[in-house]
Short mmCIF file of C-alpha atoms in Angstrom, two decimals:
data_model
loop_
_atom_site.label_atom_id
_atom_site.label_comp_id
_atom_site.label_asym_id
_atom_site.label_seq_id
_atom_site.Cartn_x
_atom_site.Cartn_y
_atom_site.Cartn_z
CA MET A 1 19.63 25.70 -0.75
CA ALA A 2 16.28 26.62 -2.70
CA LEU A 3 15.65 24.68 -5.92
CA SER A 4 12.66 25.49 -8.48
CA PHE A 5 9.99 23.39 -9.60
CA ILE A 6 8.08 23.50 -12.88
CA ASP A 7 4.21 22.98 -13.75
CA PRO A 8 2.63 21.16 -13.47
CA PHE A 9 2.53 21.35 -9.43
CA GLY A 10 -0.43 19.22 -7.95
CA TYR A 11 -1.65 19.39 -4.40
CA SER A 12 -4.40 17.28 -2.31
CA HIS A 13 -5.39 18.54 0.82
CA GLY A 14 -5.79 14.61 1.98
CA TRP A 15 -9.18 14.58 3.10
CA ARG A 16 -9.75 11.36 1.02
CA ASP A 17 -6.81 9.78 3.03
CA ILE A 18 -8.31 10.15 6.31
CA VAL A 19 -8.55 6.67 8.50
CA ASN A 20 -9.87 6.53 11.92
CA THR A 21 -11.06 3.27 12.29
CA VAL A 22 -9.49 0.40 11.44
CA SER A 23 -10.40 -3.47 11.83
CA PHE A 24 -8.70 -7.02 10.63
CA ASP A 25 -10.38 -10.26 10.77
CA ILE A 26 -7.17 -12.25 11.77
CA ASP A 27 -6.76 -16.01 11.10
CA GLU A 28 -4.93 -18.21 13.99
CA ARG A 29 -3.55 -21.21 12.77
CA ARG A 30 -2.27 -24.43 14.47
CA PRO A 31 -0.28 -26.96 12.96
CA ASP A 32 -2.20 -30.50 12.95
CA THR A 33 -0.09 -33.29 15.23
CA GLY A 34 -0.24 -35.80 12.68
CA TRP A 35 0.59 -36.11 8.63
CA SER A 36 -2.21 -36.11 6.19
CA VAL A 37 -2.75 -35.79 2.73
CA VAL A 38 -2.96 -31.87 1.92
CA TRP A 39 -3.11 -32.39 -1.97
CA GLN A 40 -3.57 -35.23 -4.35
CA SER A 41 -4.03 -35.53 -8.24
CA ASP A 42 -5.62 -38.46 -10.48
CA ASP A 43 -4.58 -37.18 -13.51
CA SER A 44 -2.78 -39.43 -15.62
CA ILE A 45 0.80 -38.83 -16.44
CA SER A 46 2.78 -40.85 -19.46
CA LEU A 47 6.67 -40.91 -19.12
CA ALA A 48 8.82 -42.87 -21.54
CA ILE A 49 12.40 -44.33 -20.03
CA GLY A 50 14.53 -41.56 -18.89
CA GLN A 51 11.66 -39.18 -19.54
CA SER A 52 10.48 -36.38 -16.40
CA ALA A 53 7.91 -34.42 -15.39
CA THR A 54 7.22 -31.88 -13.20
CA ILE A 55 3.86 -30.93 -11.10
CA GLN A 56 2.94 -28.00 -9.29
CA ALA A 57 1.34 -29.37 -5.99
CA LYS A 58 -0.89 -26.14 -4.09
CA ALA A 59 -2.55 -27.22 -0.89
CA SER A 60 -5.45 -25.46 0.33
CA ASP A 61 -3.71 -24.37 3.50
CA PRO A 62 -0.38 -24.07 4.35
CA PHE A 63 1.59 -27.60 5.62
CA MET A 64 4.68 -28.17 7.04
CA ASP A 65 7.80 -31.09 7.50
CA ALA A 66 6.04 -32.60 3.89
CA LEU A 67 7.05 -36.22 3.51
CA ASP A 68 9.30 -37.84 0.54
CA LEU A 69 6.85 -39.75 -1.96
CA VAL A 70 6.34 -43.43 -1.43
CA ALA A 71 5.87 -45.62 -4.46
CA GLY A 72 2.60 -47.67 -3.99
CA THR A 73 1.29 -45.22 -1.54
CA ASP A 74 2.01 -41.48 -2.76
CA VAL A 75 2.70 -42.29 -6.29
CA ILE A 76 0.27 -45.13 -8.11
CA PHE A 77 1.60 -46.18 -11.48
CA ASN A 78 2.02 -49.23 -13.81
CA GLY A 79 4.40 -50.49 -16.58
CA PRO A 80 7.84 -52.30 -16.53
CA GLY A 81 9.63 -48.93 -15.13
CA THR A 82 9.80 -47.33 -11.87
CA VAL A 83 8.99 -43.99 -10.78
CA LEU A 84 11.75 -41.56 -8.70
CA ALA A 85 9.97 -38.86 -6.98
CA SER A 86 11.32 -35.44 -5.31
CA ILE A 87 9.88 -32.66 -3.99
CA SER A 88 11.29 -28.81 -4.12
CA ARG A 89 10.21 -28.15 -0.44
CA ARG A 90 8.57 -29.34 2.91
CA SER A 91 7.01 -26.38 3.85
CA GLY A 92 4.77 -23.62 2.53
CA GLN A 93 1.26 -23.73 0.64
CA SER A 94 2.96 -25.37 -2.87
CA THR A 95 5.55 -27.38 -3.71
CA THR A 96 7.09 -28.76 -7.14
CA ILE A 97 6.71 -32.50 -7.40
CA THR A 98 9.33 -33.87 -9.83
CA VAL A 99 8.91 -37.73 -11.19
CA LEU A 100 11.31 -39.69 -13.34
CA ALA A 101 10.86 -42.80 -15.59
CA ALA A 102 13.48 -45.13 -14.54
CA GLY A 103 14.08 -48.91 -15.87
CA GLY A 104 11.49 -48.04 -18.48
CA ALA A 105 8.11 -46.75 -19.57
CA VAL A 106 5.54 -45.93 -16.86
CA SER A 107 1.79 -44.15 -16.65
CA ILE A 108 1.14 -42.48 -13.51
CA SER A 109 -2.65 -42.68 -12.42
CA HIS A 110 -2.62 -40.99 -8.66
CA LEU A 111 -0.38 -38.69 -6.86
CA GLN A 112 -0.68 -37.52 -3.36
CA LEU A 113 1.72 -35.01 -1.18
CA ARG A 114 1.55 -35.64 3.02
CA ALA A 115 2.45 -33.44 5.00
CA ARG A 116 1.24 -31.83 8.52
CA SER A 117 -1.34 -29.11 7.60
CA VAL A 118 -1.54 -25.59 9.08
CA PRO A 119 -5.47 -25.06 8.88
CA VAL A 120 -7.00 -21.82 10.67
CA ALA A 121 -8.02 -22.68 14.57
CA ARG A 122 -9.81 -19.68 15.15
CA THR A 123 -10.76 -16.06 13.84
CA VAL A 124 -9.75 -13.16 15.93
CA LYS A 125 -11.36 -9.25 15.16
CA VAL A 126 -8.42 -6.51 15.97
CA SER A 127 -9.97 -2.99 15.65
CA ALA A 128 -9.29 0.35 16.86
CA ASP A 129 -10.44 3.70 16.31
CA ASP A 130 -9.59 7.73 16.84
CA SER A 131 -12.82 9.02 18.48
CA VAL A 132 -11.84 12.33 17.86
CA SER A 133 -10.85 12.14 14.30
CA ILE A 134 -14.58 10.57 14.07
CA GLN A 135 -16.30 13.36 15.65
CA ARG A 136 -14.38 15.89 13.48
CA HIS A 137 -14.16 13.99 9.95
CA GLY A 138 -16.91 11.15 10.25
CA LEU A 139 -16.38 7.45 10.04
CA ARG A 140 -13.45 6.67 7.70
CA SER A 141 -12.73 2.98 7.79
CA TYR A 142 -9.41 1.26 6.40
CA PRO A 143 -10.24 -0.54 3.46
CA ASP A 144 -7.40 -3.15 3.03
CA ASP A 145 -6.60 -6.36 5.17
CA VAL A 146 -3.38 -7.60 6.40
CA PRO A 147 -2.33 -11.28 5.30
CA TRP A 148 -0.20 -13.60 7.25
CA ALA A 149 -0.44 -10.76 9.93
CA ASN A 150 -0.82 -12.47 13.30
CA GLN A 151 -2.93 -10.84 16.07
CA ASN A 152 -0.03 -8.81 18.10
CA ASP A 153 1.21 -7.50 14.74
CA ALA A 154 -2.22 -6.58 13.34
CA TYR A 155 -2.94 -4.60 16.62
CA ALA A 156 0.39 -2.60 15.98
CA ILE A 157 -0.46 -1.86 12.39
CA THR A 158 -4.13 -0.69 13.60
CA LEU A 159 -1.95 2.02 15.80
CA LEU A 160 0.46 2.96 13.12
CA LEU A 161 -2.50 3.68 10.79
CA LEU A 162 -4.11 5.70 13.22
CA ALA A 163 -1.26 7.67 14.18
CA HIS A 164 -0.71 8.19 10.78
CA TYR A 165 -4.10 9.05 9.35
CA ALA A 166 -6.61 9.78 11.68
CA GLN A 167 -5.83 13.48 10.86
CA ARG A 168 -5.11 14.68 7.18
CA ARG A 169 -1.89 14.94 5.50
CA PRO A 170 -1.80 16.94 2.44
CA THR A 171 -0.11 15.34 -0.38
CA VAL A 172 2.03 17.21 -3.40
CA GLN A 173 3.13 15.93 -6.92
CA LEU A 174 6.19 18.57 -8.15
CA ARG A 175 8.24 18.50 -11.20
CA LEU A 176 12.26 19.07 -11.30
CA VAL A 177 14.04 19.39 -14.23
CA SER A 178 17.95 19.11 -14.98
CA SER A 179 18.09 23.06 -15.47
CA ASP A 180 21.84 23.09 -13.90
CA ASP A 181 23.95 20.65 -11.86
CA GLU A 182 22.44 21.40 -8.90
CA HIS A 183 19.02 20.25 -9.94
CA MET A 184 20.89 17.44 -11.54
CA MET A 185 22.18 16.35 -8.33
CA GLN A 186 18.70 16.73 -6.75
CA ILE A 187 17.04 14.41 -9.18
CA LEU A 188 19.69 11.58 -9.14
CA THR A 189 20.16 11.66 -5.44
CA ARG A 190 16.81 11.89 -3.91
CA THR A 191 15.40 8.40 -2.44
CA ILE A 192 12.20 7.18 -1.04
CA SER A 193 11.50 8.53 2.39
CA ASP A 194 13.80 11.74 1.90
CA LEU A 195 12.76 14.64 4.03
CA ILE A 196 12.56 17.74 2.09
CA THR A 197 10.70 21.12 2.44
CA ILE A 198 8.45 22.42 -0.32
CA ALA A 199 7.30 26.26 -0.75
CA HIS A 200 4.27 27.30 -2.99
CA ALA A 201 3.50 31.08 -2.33
CA GLU A 202 0.47 31.09 -4.04
CA LEU A 203 -0.79 28.34 -1.79
CA GLY A 204 0.47 29.70 1.28
CA LEU A 205 2.64 26.45 1.52
CA ALA A 206 5.68 25.98 3.36
CA ALA A 207 6.43 22.57 5.41
CA ASP A 208 7.86 19.45 5.37
CA PHE A 209 7.12 16.86 3.19
CA HIS A 210 8.39 12.65 3.20
CA ILE A 211 9.05 11.86 -0.49
CA GLU A 212 6.86 8.39 -1.36
CA SER A 213 7.45 8.38 -5.21
CA ILE A 214 9.41 9.14 -7.79
CA GLU A 215 9.12 8.81 -11.57
CA HIS A 216 11.73 9.76 -13.66
CA SER A 217 11.28 10.47 -17.54
CA ILE A 218 13.58 11.45 -20.27
CA ALA A 219 11.85 13.97 -22.90
CA ARG A 220 13.64 14.88 -26.02
CA MET A 221 13.32 18.94 -26.48
CA PRO A 222 14.27 20.67 -29.79
CA GLY A 223 16.56 23.93 -29.61
CA GLU A 224 17.72 26.60 -31.76
CA GLU A 225 20.98 24.80 -33.04
CA GLU A 226 19.50 21.47 -32.61
CA ALA A 227 16.16 22.33 -34.95
CA VAL A 228 18.51 23.53 -37.44
CA SER A 229 20.65 20.35 -37.63
CA GLY A 230 17.97 17.63 -36.81
CA CYS A 231 18.92 16.67 -33.57
CA GLU A 232 17.04 17.52 -30.14
CA LYS A 233 18.25 17.63 -26.58
CA ARG A 234 17.08 15.22 -24.33
CA VAL A 235 16.04 16.64 -20.82
CA HIS A 236 15.45 14.64 -17.84
CA TYR A 237 12.76 15.43 -15.57
CA VAL A 238 11.74 13.93 -12.36
CA THR A 239 8.08 13.75 -10.62
CA LEU A 240 8.19 13.33 -6.90
CA GLY A 241 4.99 12.31 -5.21
CA CYS A 242 4.93 13.46 -1.29
CA GLU A 243 3.40 13.43 1.98
CA ARG A 244 3.50 16.32 4.39
CA THR A 245 5.30 14.73 7.91
CA GLY A 246 2.48 15.94 10.05
CA LEU A 247 -0.03 18.38 10.24
CA SER A 248 -1.63 20.25 13.56
CA ILE A 249 -5.40 21.12 13.14
CA PRO A 250 -7.05 23.15 15.76
CA ALA A 251 -10.42 21.53 17.22
CA ASN A 252 -12.36 24.92 17.23
CA PRO A 253 -11.95 26.90 14.01
CA PHE A 254 -13.74 30.15 14.24
CA THR A 255 -17.49 30.04 13.76
CA PHE A 256 -19.83 32.91 14.00
CA ASP A 257 -22.39 32.82 16.68
CA VAL A 258 -21.14 29.84 18.31
CA PRO A 259 -20.09 29.89 21.93
CA GLY A 260 -16.61 29.01 22.87
CA LEU A 261 -15.54 29.54 18.82
CA GLY A 262 -15.87 32.96 18.60
CA PHE A 263 -13.51 35.96 18.95
CA ASP A 264 -10.51 35.36 21.69
CA ASP A 265 -11.93 31.57 21.55
CA GLY A 266 -12.25 30.44 17.85
CA VAL A 267 -8.97 29.97 15.82
CA PHE A 268 -8.64 31.42 12.23
CA ASP A 269 -7.74 28.32 10.29
CA PRO A 270 -8.62 28.28 6.79
CA THR A 271 -6.17 24.95 5.99
CA ALA A 272 -8.78 23.21 8.46
CA ALA A 273 -11.54 24.98 7.34
CA ASP A 274 -11.13 23.86 4.02
CA ASN A 275 -12.83 20.44 4.28
CA PRO A 276 -15.33 19.87 1.07
CA ASP A 277 -17.96 18.28 3.49
CA ASN A 278 -18.51 21.57 5.88
CA VAL A 279 -17.06 24.57 3.79
CA PHE A 280 -19.24 27.34 2.72
CA ILE A 281 -21.01 27.31 -0.33
CA PHE A 282 -23.80 29.69 -1.63
CA ASP A 283 -27.12 28.46 -2.33
CA HIS A 284 -26.57 25.26 -0.65
CA PRO A 285 -29.53 23.69 1.84
CA SER A 286 -27.26 23.28 4.59
CA GLN A 287 -23.53 24.28 3.95
CA GLY A 288 -24.96 27.89 2.71
CA ALA A 289 -26.01 28.71 5.85
CA PHE A 290 -24.20 30.71 9.05
CA ASP A 291 -23.11 28.38 12.16
CA ILE A 292 -22.94 25.42 9.57
CA GLY A 293 -21.20 26.18 6.71
CA ARG A 294 -17.47 27.45 7.07
CA PHE A 295 -15.45 30.01 5.24
CA GLY A 296 -12.46 28.04 3.58
CA THR A 297 -9.73 29.64 1.40
#
């Protein structure tokens, strides 16, 4: 079924999203064999009989096998009462300590948490690149990191990123309006990762795209009858952000006077030639010259 979309229609060639080199610094952690103090506080806490308080204990490193708090060791206090202490969990990087004054008022002067710390044992660099993409587009590195990934997971992520983004993937934003039942059904049933075909005659575009973002909006649009009565009709819109499933770019776009890229060898490919770094520009010192600047669409 062919459905229509309305303006605005956004199109991006995808040059800015190219990634052809990925590098991660991966921290490898090893748990300590013994228990140590992973968090402590000397803040004063005064509690009346029956009163309780909660303290958020956040360690500098993750921990495991946290011990129950022991009065006189982990909890230092004075007063006629005693302190009952509990923790919300025994592993992680933080836990909630609850203290309760029983039998009388207390004043707590020191709290600490003992557990098996899991510090960084070493840092390993995991990296990979796509030499063909680097030669064609220049060096484009991935800016983010992958927290909590181990060495094997990080390497798998680098391969996925290169496989997906070493070559450009155009993106579009299109808008659907609930003009009839068919369009309304598309608006209500489309989900992230759905595969759709998008055609735009003016751009010469006809390709498969995956939906990567969905934004619903309901606007008021006055009609003739509604304007008279003072009522307005509600119109349901959806804006879909989509990324092309894959794009094959020839390695030999047609270039004048270059051996191996002329007639019978070079391929007319205006889509690949639209790279803003080398498209032909009049009066440009380099891109305005034959053999350097390429003709785009």
